[in-house]
Amino acid sequence: MPELPEVETVARGLQREVVGRRILSVTLGKTDFIDNPEMLEGELPGRTIVRVERYGKFLLLRLSPGEEAKPDEGEVALLAHLGMTGLLLPREVSVPQAKHTHVVMPLDDGRELRYVDPRRFGRMAYLAGEVLSRELQRFGADPLEAGLEEFARRIQQRKARIKALLLDQSVLRGVGNIYADESLWRAKIHPAQLGARLKRPQVQLLYRKLQEILKKAIVLRGSSISDFLDADGMPGEYQQHHRVYGREGQPCLRCKTPIRRVSVAGRSSYYCPDCQKMPRGWKKLRKRKSRQKRGARH
Ligand SMILES: [Zn+2]
């Protein structure tokens, strides 16, 4: 699933490619991932894309007021989440439509902005005014914008495991499974450690490492592990720099201990059992849980 660096890459590509272009019309295919398809069809035509931003794992296409300006509509945007397999790309009209193209928006320069998504785990919504600001307020801080103090406060205020906190979009917006595991390995923190139990130097190191890898991944246009492509249709390259994600059974690049995979907060997590010390009580808890599972099966 595209995370902060991948979405940032797409946002930058779209910012370069489609800003200033007017949307002429909207044609929809399957619409089960769209909040309100009629709003897209009714509201987008005639509006100009004035800016493309990343907001957490969302793309936010900021739009101009419509032709018949509504005095109190406020800020207007098309929100898009690429889900697992979504692609939002400008294409020449002459380029045949890919299979699973569900949204086509002809632009005033003769191209079309197309949304392609085989699995449709994404989301698209036209949002304006209050509804837009309420939607955005649900999310936590951007890890590249948050200062150390805010980062520390956010991951230490709640009694939850650090992996769960990093993935929780209301704590920090934009981090997913890959960059959570990568930053925890680099900071030598076990994914099941409680956020509130982290020592100050650990929090500091995690903050630094997370920012470091996110910035580096943006430079390399993200990680392409399934079929992520940026707005120019190019894959990212950061997957070549993964140290722990997807490396179960392979030697840790620091200490050669085989990397393990464990489920934390319902998500699979890759870690080094030697470099990332298990928190006290975690082994017992896991044993109890697996006994319960076995018991439930019998
Ligand atoms: Zn190790």
PDB file of N, CA and C and ligand atoms in Angstrom, residues 185 251-259 271-276, ligand 1:
ATOM      1  N   TRP A 185      13.657  -0.886  13.091  1.00  0.00           N
ATOM      2  CA  TRP A 185      14.924  -1.646  12.989  1.00  0.00           C
ATOM      3  C   TRP A 185      16.110  -0.704  13.127  1.00  0.00           C
ATOM      4  N   PRO A 251      19.640 -12.975   7.021  1.00  0.00           N
ATOM      5  CA  PRO A 251      20.438 -12.434   8.141  1.00  0.00           C
ATOM      6  C   PRO A 251      20.260 -10.925   8.315  1.00  0.00           C
ATOM      7  N   CYS A 252      20.176 -10.517   9.580  1.00  0.00           N
ATOM      8  CA  CYS A 252      20.135  -9.089   9.921  1.00  0.00           C
ATOM      9  C   CYS A 252      21.396  -8.440   9.353  1.00  0.00           C
ATOM     10  N   LEU A 253      21.235  -7.261   8.776  1.00  0.00           N
ATOM     11  CA  LEU A 253      22.380  -6.604   8.134  1.00  0.00           C
ATOM     12  C   LEU A 253      23.332  -5.976   9.157  1.00  0.00           C
ATOM     13  N   ARG A 254      22.956  -6.015  10.455  1.00  0.00           N
ATOM     14  CA  ARG A 254      23.865  -5.537  11.495  1.00  0.00           C
ATOM     15  C   ARG A 254      24.552  -6.705  12.191  1.00  0.00           C
ATOM     16  N   CYS A 255      23.769  -7.757  12.546  1.00  0.00           N
ATOM     17  CA  CYS A 255      24.323  -8.785  13.442  1.00  0.00           C
ATOM     18  C   CYS A 255      24.196 -10.198  12.886  1.00  0.00           C
ATOM     19  N   LYS A 256      23.623 -10.359  11.706  1.00  0.00           N
ATOM     20  CA  LYS A 256      23.497 -11.652  11.023  1.00  0.00           C
ATOM     21  C   LYS A 256      22.455 -12.618  11.621  1.00  0.00           C
ATOM     22  N   THR A 257      21.797 -12.242  12.717  1.00  0.00           N
ATOM     23  CA  THR A 257      20.714 -13.065  13.253  1.00  0.00           C
ATOM     24  C   THR A 257      19.572 -13.082  12.223  1.00  0.00           C
ATOM     25  N   PRO A 258      18.954 -14.259  11.997  1.00  0.00           N
ATOM     26  CA  PRO A 258      17.854 -14.273  11.014  1.00  0.00           C
ATOM     27  C   PRO A 258      16.703 -13.343  11.426  1.00  0.00           C
ATOM     28  N   ILE A 259      16.212 -12.585  10.454  1.00  0.00           N
ATOM     29  CA  ILE A 259      15.080 -11.678  10.680  1.00  0.00           C
ATOM     30  C   ILE A 259      13.820 -12.508  10.926  1.00  0.00           C
ATOM     31  N   TYR A 271      11.443  -7.920  12.209  1.00  0.00           N
ATOM     32  CA  TYR A 271      12.381  -7.349  13.175  1.00  0.00           C
ATOM     33  C   TYR A 271      13.543  -8.306  13.402  1.00  0.00           C
ATOM     34  N   CYS A 272      14.609  -7.789  13.994  1.00  0.00           N
ATOM     35  CA  CYS A 272      15.753  -8.623  14.354  1.00  0.00           C
ATOM     36  C   CYS A 272      15.644  -8.952  15.839  1.00  0.00           C
ATOM     37  N   PRO A 273      15.543 -10.250  16.176  1.00  0.00           N
ATOM     38  CA  PRO A 273      15.348 -10.612  17.590  1.00  0.00           C
ATOM     39  C   PRO A 273      16.557 -10.266  18.461  1.00  0.00           C
ATOM     40  N   ASP A 274      17.697 -10.013  17.845  1.00  0.00           N
ATOM     41  CA  ASP A 274      18.873  -9.669  18.638  1.00  0.00           C
ATOM     42  C   ASP A 274      19.046  -8.156  18.800  1.00  0.00           C
ATOM     43  N   CYS A 275      18.916  -7.414  17.710  1.00  0.00           N
ATOM     44  CA  CYS A 275      19.093  -5.949  17.771  1.00  0.00           C
ATOM     45  C   CYS A 275      17.898  -5.248  18.414  1.00  0.00           C
ATOM     46  N   GLN A 276      16.717  -5.826  18.263  1.00  0.00           N
ATOM     47  CA  GLN A 276      15.507  -5.176  18.771  1.00  0.00           C
ATOM     48  C   GLN A 276      14.977  -6.010  19.933  1.00  0.00           C
TER      49      GLN A 276
HETATM   50 ZN    ZN B   1      20.363  -7.668  14.275  1.00  0.00          ZN
END
